[in-house]
Coordinates of C-alpha atoms and ligand atoms in Angstrom, one line a residue:
X1 CA 118.6 129.7 36.1
X2 CA 119.0 129.6 39.6
X3 CA 119.6 126.4 41.9
X4 CA 117.1 125.7 44.5
X5 CA 117.6 124.3 48.3
X6 CA 114.2 123.1 49.8
X7 CA 114.3 122.8 53.5
X8 CA 112.3 120.4 55.2
X9 CA 110.5 116.9 54.1
X10 CA 107.2 117.2 54.9
X11 CA 103.4 117.6 53.0
X12 CA 104.2 120.9 51.7
X13 CA 107.9 119.8 50.6
X14 CA 106.3 117.1 48.6
X15 CA 104.6 119.3 46.3
X16 CA 107.5 121.8 46.4
X17 CA 109.7 119.4 45.3
X18 CA 107.6 117.8 42.2
X19 CA 107.0 121.7 41.1
X20 CA 110.5 122.3 40.8
X21 CA 111.2 119.6 39.1
X22 CA 108.4 120.2 36.4
X23 CA 110.2 123.5 35.9
X24 CA 113.8 122.8 36.6
X25 CA 114.5 124.3 33.0
X26 CA 114.2 127.5 34.7
X27 CA 115.3 126.8 38.6
X28 CA 118.4 124.7 37.5
X29 CA 120.0 122.2 40.4
X30 CA 117.6 121.1 43.0
X31 CA 118.7 119.8 46.7
X32 CA 116.5 118.9 49.1
X33 CA 117.6 118.8 53.0
X34 CA 116.2 117.9 56.1
X35 CA 116.1 116.1 59.5
X36 CA 115.1 112.8 58.4
X37 CA 117.4 112.3 54.9
X38 CA 115.0 109.2 54.2
X39 CA 112.3 111.6 53.5
X40 CA 114.1 113.4 51.6
X41 CA 115.3 110.4 49.3
X42 CA 111.7 109.1 49.3
X43 CA 110.3 112.5 47.9
X44 CA 113.2 112.4 45.2
X45 CA 112.2 109.0 44.4
X46 CA 108.3 109.8 43.9
X47 CA 109.6 112.6 41.7
X48 CA 111.5 110.3 39.6
X49 CA 108.6 107.8 39.5
X50 CA 105.8 110.2 38.0
X51 CA 108.8 111.4 35.6
X52 CA 108.4 114.9 36.8
X53 CA 112.0 116.5 36.0
X54 CA 111.6 118.7 32.6
X55 CA 114.9 118.0 31.7
X56 CA 117.7 115.8 32.9
X57 CA 119.4 117.5 36.1
X58 CA 120.8 117.2 39.5
X59 CA 118.4 116.5 42.4
X60 CA 120.0 115.5 45.3
X61 CA 119.4 114.9 49.2
X62 CA 120.9 116.2 52.4
X63 CA 120.6 115.7 55.8
X64 CA 120.5 119.3 58.0
X65 CA 119.7 120.6 61.4
X66 CA 118.2 123.8 60.4
X67 CA 118.2 124.9 63.7
X68 CA 121.7 125.5 62.9
X69 CA 122.2 128.5 61.0
X70 CA 125.9 127.8 60.1
X71 CA 125.1 124.6 59.1
X72 CA 122.3 126.2 56.8
X73 CA 124.7 128.6 55.3
X74 CA 127.2 125.9 54.9
X75 CA 124.8 123.9 52.9
X76 CA 124.1 126.9 50.8
X77 CA 127.5 127.2 49.9
X78 CA 127.9 123.4 49.1
X79 CA 124.9 123.1 47.0
X80 CA 125.4 126.4 45.3
X81 CA 121.8 127.4 46.3
X82 CA 120.8 130.8 45.0
X83 CA 117.0 130.4 46.6
X84 CA 116.2 128.5 49.7
X85 CA 112.4 127.4 49.9
X86 CA 111.8 126.9 53.3
X87 CA 109.2 124.6 54.0
X88 CA 110.5 122.9 57.3
X89 CA 108.6 123.5 60.6
X90 CA 108.2 127.0 61.5
X91 CA 110.7 127.0 64.3
X92 CA 113.6 126.6 61.9
X93 CA 112.5 130.0 60.2
X94 CA 115.0 132.5 62.1
X95 CA 117.6 130.5 61.8
X96 CA 117.6 129.8 57.6
X97 CA 116.6 133.4 57.2
X98 CA 119.7 134.3 59.2
X99 CA 121.7 131.8 57.0
X100 CA 120.5 133.5 53.6
X101 CA 121.3 137.0 54.9
X102 CA 125.0 135.7 55.6
X103 CA 125.1 134.0 52.0
X104 CA 123.3 136.4 49.7
X105 CA 120.7 133.5 49.0
X106 CA 117.2 134.4 48.3
X107 CA 114.7 133.3 51.0
X108 CA 111.3 132.0 50.4
X109 CA 108.8 130.5 53.8
X110 CA 104.9 129.8 53.9
X111 CA 104.5 130.5 57.4
X112 CA 105.3 133.0 60.3
X113 CA 108.1 132.1 62.8
X114 CA 107.2 130.3 66.0
X115 CA 109.2 130.0 69.3
X116 CA 108.8 126.6 70.2
X117 CA 108.2 127.4 73.9
X118 CA 105.3 130.2 73.2
X119 CA 101.8 129.2 72.2
X120 CA 100.8 132.6 71.4
X121 CA 102.5 135.6 70.2
X122 CA 101.5 139.3 70.6
X123 CA 100.3 140.9 67.3
X124 CA 101.7 142.2 64.7
X125 CA 103.3 138.6 64.9
X126 CA 106.0 139.4 61.7
X127 CA 107.2 142.0 63.9
X128 CA 108.3 139.6 66.9
X129 CA 111.0 138.0 64.4
X130 CA 110.9 138.8 60.5
X131 CA 110.5 142.1 60.4
X132 CA 113.4 142.9 62.4
X133 CA 115.9 141.5 60.1
X134 CA 114.4 143.7 57.2
X135 CA 117.3 146.3 57.2
X136 CA 119.7 143.4 57.1
X137 CA 118.0 142.0 54.0
X138 CA 118.0 145.0 52.4
X139 CA 121.5 145.9 53.4
X140 CA 122.9 142.1 52.0
X141 CA 120.2 142.8 49.0
X142 CA 118.6 139.7 50.0
X143 CA 115.5 138.9 48.6
X144 CA 113.1 137.2 51.1
X145 CA 109.6 136.7 50.3
X146 CA 107.7 135.9 53.6
X147 CA 104.3 133.5 54.3
X148 CA 104.3 132.9 50.6
X149 CA 102.1 129.6 50.5
X150 CA 98.3 129.6 49.8
X151 CA 97.3 131.4 53.3
X152 CA 99.0 133.3 53.8
X153 CA 100.9 134.0 50.3
X154 CA 98.0 134.0 47.4
X155 CA 95.3 135.5 49.6
X156 CA 97.5 138.6 50.2
X157 CA 98.1 138.7 46.6
X158 CA 94.3 138.5 46.3
X159 CA 93.8 141.3 48.8
X160 CA 95.9 143.7 46.8
X161 CA 94.5 142.6 43.5
X162 CA 91.2 143.4 44.8
X163 CA 92.2 146.8 46.2
X164 CA 94.1 148.0 43.1
X165 CA 91.4 146.8 40.4
X166 CA 88.5 147.3 42.5
X167 CA 88.2 150.0 44.6
X168 CA 89.5 153.5 45.2
X169 CA 89.4 152.7 49.3
X170 CA 89.4 149.4 51.3
X171 CA 87.2 149.0 53.9
X172 CA 87.2 145.3 54.9
X173 CA 89.1 142.0 53.8
X174 CA 87.4 138.6 54.9
X175 CA 89.9 135.7 54.2
X176 CA 87.9 132.4 53.9
X177 CA 89.6 129.1 53.9
X178 CA 87.1 126.1 53.3
X179 CA 87.9 122.6 53.1
X180 CA 85.0 120.8 51.6
X181 CA 87.1 117.6 50.8
X182 CA 86.6 114.4 52.8
X183 CA 89.3 112.4 53.8
X184 CA 87.3 109.3 55.2
X185 CA 88.8 109.2 58.9
X186 CA 87.5 109.5 62.1
X187 CA 89.7 112.7 62.9
X188 CA 92.7 114.0 61.4
X189 CA 94.5 117.4 61.0
X190 CA 95.6 118.3 57.2
X191 CA 99.2 119.2 58.1
X192 CA 101.2 118.8 61.4
X193 CA 99.0 118.3 64.2
X194 CA 101.3 120.2 66.6
X195 CA 101.3 123.0 64.7
X196 CA 97.8 122.8 63.3
X197 CA 96.1 123.0 67.0
X198 CA 98.7 125.9 68.2
X199 CA 96.8 127.9 65.8
X200 CA 93.6 127.3 67.2
X201 CA 94.5 127.2 71.1
X202 CA 95.5 130.5 71.3
X203 CA 93.8 133.8 71.2
X204 CA 91.9 134.7 68.0
X205 CA 93.5 138.2 66.8
X206 CA 91.5 140.0 64.5
X207 CA 92.2 144.1 63.1
X208 CA 88.9 145.9 63.2
X209 CA 88.3 149.7 63.5
X210 CA 92.1 150.4 63.8
X211 CA 92.9 148.0 66.3
X212 CA 93.8 144.4 67.4
X213 CA 90.6 142.7 68.8
X214 CA 90.8 139.6 70.4
X215 CA 88.1 136.4 70.8
X216 CA 88.2 133.1 71.6
X217 CA 88.6 130.2 69.4
X218 CA 85.0 129.0 67.8
X219 CA 83.5 132.2 69.6
X220 CA 82.7 133.8 66.1
X221 CA 81.1 131.7 63.1
X222 CA 79.0 132.6 60.3
X223 CA 77.9 131.0 57.3
X224 CA 79.4 131.5 53.9
X225 CA 77.9 130.6 50.5
X226 CA 81.2 130.6 48.1
X227 CA 81.8 129.4 44.6
X228 CA 81.4 125.7 44.1
X229 CA 81.6 124.4 47.6
X230 CA 78.4 126.0 48.4
X231 CA 77.1 126.8 52.1
X232 CA 79.8 126.1 54.7
X233 CA 80.4 127.7 58.5
X234 CA 83.6 129.2 59.2
X235 CA 84.8 130.5 62.7
X236 CA 87.0 133.6 63.1
X237 CA 90.7 132.4 63.8
X238 CA 93.7 134.0 64.0
X239 CA 96.2 133.8 61.2
X240 CA 99.6 135.2 60.0
X241 CA 98.2 137.3 56.9
X242 CA 96.0 139.3 58.9
X243 CA 99.3 140.8 60.7
X244 CA 100.9 142.2 57.5
X245 CA 97.7 143.0 55.9
X246 CA 96.9 145.3 59.0
X247 CA 100.2 146.9 58.7
X248 CA 99.7 147.8 54.9
X249 CA 95.9 148.0 54.8
X250 CA 95.1 149.9 58.2
X251 CA 92.2 151.5 57.2
X252 CA 90.0 148.3 56.3
X253 CA 88.9 145.8 58.7
X254 CA 91.0 142.3 58.3
X255 CA 89.4 138.7 59.5
X256 CA 90.1 135.2 58.8
X257 CA 87.6 132.7 58.8
X258 CA 88.2 128.8 58.7
X259 CA 85.8 126.3 57.9
X260 CA 85.2 123.5 60.4
X261 CA 82.7 120.8 60.5
X262 CA 80.7 120.4 64.0
X263 CA 82.5 116.9 64.5
X264 CA 86.2 118.7 64.5
X265 CA 84.9 121.0 66.7
X266 CA 83.4 119.0 69.0
X267 CA 87.0 116.2 69.0
X268 CA 88.9 119.4 69.1
X269 CA 86.9 120.9 72.0
X270 CA 87.1 117.2 73.9
X271 CA 91.0 116.7 73.7
X272 CA 91.6 120.6 74.8
X273 CA 89.1 120.4 78.0
X274 CA 90.7 117.4 78.9
X275 CA 94.0 119.0 78.6
X276 CA 95.4 116.7 75.6
X277 CA 96.4 119.4 74.0
X278 CA 99.2 120.9 76.4
X279 CA 102.8 121.1 75.6
X280 CA 103.5 121.2 79.4
X281 CA 104.8 117.8 80.7
X282 CA 102.7 115.2 82.7
X283 CA 104.2 112.3 84.5
X284 CA 102.2 109.3 84.5
X285 CA 101.9 106.9 87.9
X286 CA 104.7 105.0 86.5
X287 CA 106.8 107.5 86.2
X288 CA 107.1 108.0 82.6
X289 CA 106.9 112.0 81.3
X290 CA 104.7 112.6 78.7
X291 CA 103.8 116.0 76.5
X292 CA 99.9 115.4 75.8
X293 CA 100.1 117.0 72.3
X294 CA 103.3 115.1 71.3
X295 CA 101.1 111.6 72.3
X296 CA 98.2 112.9 70.4
X297 CA 100.1 114.0 67.3
X298 CA 101.7 110.3 67.7
X299 CA 98.5 108.5 67.8
X300 CA 96.9 110.6 65.1
X301 CA 97.1 110.1 61.0
X302 CA 100.3 111.2 59.6
X303 CA 98.8 114.0 57.1
X304 CA 100.6 112.9 54.1
X305 CA 98.6 109.6 54.4
X306 CA 95.4 111.1 53.9
X307 CA 96.3 111.9 50.4
X308 CA 95.3 108.6 48.6
X309 CA 91.8 108.6 49.9
X310 CA 90.8 112.2 49.6
X311 CA 88.2 113.8 47.5
X312 CA 86.4 116.7 47.2
X313 CA 87.7 120.4 46.7
X314 CA 88.9 123.4 48.6
X315 CA 87.8 127.1 48.1
X316 CA 90.4 129.9 49.5
X317 CA 89.7 133.4 48.8
X318 CA 89.3 137.1 49.8
X319 CA 85.9 138.7 50.3
X320 CA 87.0 142.7 49.7
X321 CA 84.8 145.3 50.3
X322 CA 85.4 148.6 49.7
X323 CA 84.3 152.0 47.5
X324 CA 84.5 152.8 43.7
X325 CA 83.6 156.5 42.6
X326 CA 81.9 157.0 46.0
X327 CA 79.8 153.9 45.4
X328 CA 80.3 150.8 47.6
X329 CA 81.8 147.6 45.8
X330 CA 82.6 144.1 47.0
X331 CA 84.7 141.4 45.0
X332 CA 85.7 137.8 45.8
X333 CA 88.6 136.6 44.5
X334 CA 89.5 133.2 45.0
X335 CA 90.9 129.6 44.0
X336 CA 89.6 126.3 43.6
X337 CA 91.3 122.9 43.9
X338 CA 90.8 119.2 44.0
X339 CA 92.5 116.7 46.9
X340 CA 92.4 113.8 43.7
X341 CA 93.8 115.9 41.2
X342 CA 96.7 116.9 43.5
X343 CA 97.4 113.0 44.5
X344 CA 97.6 112.4 40.8
X345 CA 100.0 115.0 39.8
X346 CA 102.4 115.3 42.6
X347 CA 101.2 112.2 45.3
X348 CA 100.0 114.8 47.7
X349 CA 96.6 116.2 49.1
X350 CA 94.9 119.4 48.1
X351 CA 96.2 121.5 51.1
X352 CA 99.7 120.5 50.8
X353 CA 99.6 121.2 47.1
X354 CA 98.0 124.7 47.5
X355 CA 100.2 125.6 50.5
X356 CA 103.5 124.3 48.2
X357 CA 102.6 125.2 44.3
X358 CA 102.7 129.3 45.0
X359 CA 106.6 129.1 46.5
X360 CA 108.0 127.4 43.8
X361 CA 106.0 130.2 41.2
X362 CA 107.8 132.8 43.7
X363 CA 110.8 131.1 43.0
X364 CA 110.7 131.2 39.2
X365 CA 109.7 134.9 39.5
X366 CA 113.0 135.4 41.4
X367 CA 114.7 133.5 38.9
X368 CA 113.7 135.4 36.0
X369 CA 114.4 138.6 38.2
X370 CA 110.4 139.7 38.0
X371 CA 110.7 139.4 41.8
X372 CA 114.0 139.7 42.6
X373 CA 113.9 142.7 44.8
X374 CA 117.2 142.7 46.7
X375 CA 114.5 142.9 50.2
X376 CA 111.9 141.4 52.5
X377 CA 108.7 141.7 51.4
X378 CA 104.9 140.0 52.5
X379 CA 103.4 139.1 49.2
X380 CA 101.2 142.0 49.1
X381 CA 103.8 144.3 48.6
X382 CA 104.4 142.2 45.0
X383 CA 102.7 143.3 41.7
X384 CA 100.0 140.1 41.6
X385 CA 99.8 139.6 38.3
X386 CA 102.7 137.8 37.1
X387 CA 102.1 135.5 39.6
X388 CA 98.5 134.8 38.8
X389 CA 100.0 134.3 35.3
X390 CA 102.3 131.9 36.0
X391 CA 99.9 130.2 38.9
X392 CA 97.2 129.5 35.8
X393 CA 99.7 127.7 33.9
X394 CA 101.1 125.9 36.6
X395 CA 98.2 124.4 38.5
X396 CA 96.5 126.9 40.6
X397 CA 94.2 129.5 38.8
X398 CA 92.5 132.8 40.0
X399 CA 88.9 133.8 39.7
X400 CA 86.8 136.5 40.3
X401 CA 83.6 137.0 41.6
X402 CA 81.4 140.1 42.0
X403 CA 78.1 141.8 40.8
X404 CA 79.4 141.4 37.2
X405 CA 79.5 137.6 37.7
X406 CA 82.1 134.8 38.2
X407 CA 85.1 134.9 35.6
X408 CA 88.9 134.5 35.3
X409 CA 91.1 137.2 36.9
X410 CA 92.4 138.4 34.0
X411 CA 88.6 138.6 32.5
X412 CA 88.0 141.0 35.2
Ligands
NDP501 P1 105.5 118.8 58.2 O1 105.3 118.8 59.3 O2 104.9 117.6 57.4 O3 106.9 118.5 57.7 C1 108.4 119.5 58.2 C2 109.2 119.1 57.6 O4 110.1 119.9 58.6 C3 109.6 117.9 58.0 O5 110.5 117.1 57.3 C4 110.7 117.9 59.6 O6 111.9 116.9 59.5 C5 111.6 119.0 58.9 N1 112.4 119.9 60.2 C6 111.8 120.2 61.4 N2 112.7 120.5 62.1 C7 113.7 120.4 61.1 C8 115.2 121.0 61.7 N3 115.5 121.4 62.7 N4 115.9 120.3 60.5 C9 115.6 120.4 59.7 N5 114.2 119.6 59.5 C10 113.5 120.1 60.3 O7 104.9 120.2 57.4 P2 104.0 120.6 56.4 O8 104.9 120.1 55.1 O9 102.9 120.1 56.6 O10 104.3 122.3 56.8 C11 105.7 122.9 56.2 C12 105.4 124.3 56.3 O11 104.6 124.7 55.5 C13 105.0 124.5 58.1 O12 105.7 125.8 58.4 C14 103.6 124.9 57.7 O13 103.3 125.8 58.9 C15 103.5 125.5 56.4 N6 102.3 125.7 55.6 C16 101.8 126.8 55.1 C17 100.6 126.9 54.4 C18 100.2 128.2 53.5 O14 99.4 127.9 52.7 N7 100.8 129.1 53.9 C19 99.6 125.4 54.7 C20 100.3 124.5 55.2 C21 101.3 124.4 55.8 P3 111.1 115.4 60.1 O15 110.9 114.9 58.7 O16 112.6 114.9 60.6 O17 110.2 115.5 61.1

């Protein structure tokens, strides 16, 4: 059993908290710490409302500024946490990781570190912050699993599985993320608008022909025909996992595709062209200083408020191509998640659900020793099978589609 400290109390943390509670026989005492303690308390209350705790145990809330590494280290000490699941904003990643290195606690996150002052980092993004701490993790024997949500996260495991099981050589990995759900609002992002828009305002980096390629957002789109969600248009976007997969499979072309409807693109384009997605403050005629992006965030729906009305499904997977015995092969490894099922189970929408369940699976696999490797890894460096087996059981089953048909991953 290992005690867990969850950092952050947003949409993903809600799912992490419920899943930790459902598995507290493996995980031990649970703690959640964030900037706004009331949100931690509301999450704990929802866990108790659903009767989610598998067995009687500790679940406590705490105030924490995760930008303060010493405060994080003190919180780890106070709570006796052996595993930290960091689902706070990506601005806090390095301070939390430093605290884990200092205290010896295992570290799990779901997004690449971002500097709030920079819109776009140079690739490979992990090389700018996380991988600089690799030696320090190894020296301290600290397990750090980076990007352990769905994408990044499960899609990295899907790539590893496809390459290991189906091919001798890999030539391309296309990650496709389709949310075919409907939230019924005029416009909303599915998670923090500030983080969400940052993903689409910078350069789109892909790894093709052994080099980084640059495009603009919405410049390259194509239609996909996917299981359950059918024909969907997706656009090449920059994404964390392209950066680690490019380092681990440099011989393959690696691209990330995100599904967008025309309405989303229209609204986004207007906001961007008007300058309303800018992080540079402007001064109004009345002398008020306003950051346009912060204002847009303030008027948009809170992403967690979408959950009760959200219907439909998500399909996120990897189309992996390569060769086997000299023949060309391709396989699509994927998961289907349902917004309503997520809400019924943990009170969240499907996007938060797919992001929040995998880091809990990672924590359980650290707790039982399977993934407790005492060093820093990206998800594709781990054996995917224990992860798939566990996720089949706790809510995100993996499927495979290829020339031989559509089936569960372990029937492949
Ligand atoms: P939210 O914005 O809903 O929540 C972030 C939480 O972090 C908030 O509770 C916020 O506090 C807290 N926080 C921010 N700064 C600090 C700080 N300095 N100290 C303590 N707490 C702080 O985000 P989400 O739940 O949607 O996302 C969480 C993470 O998951 C993000 O890194 C996101 O990029 C990632 N993600 C990953 C996905 C994947 O599949 N890999 C998919 C979706 C998200 P407050 O409540 O006060 O604002």
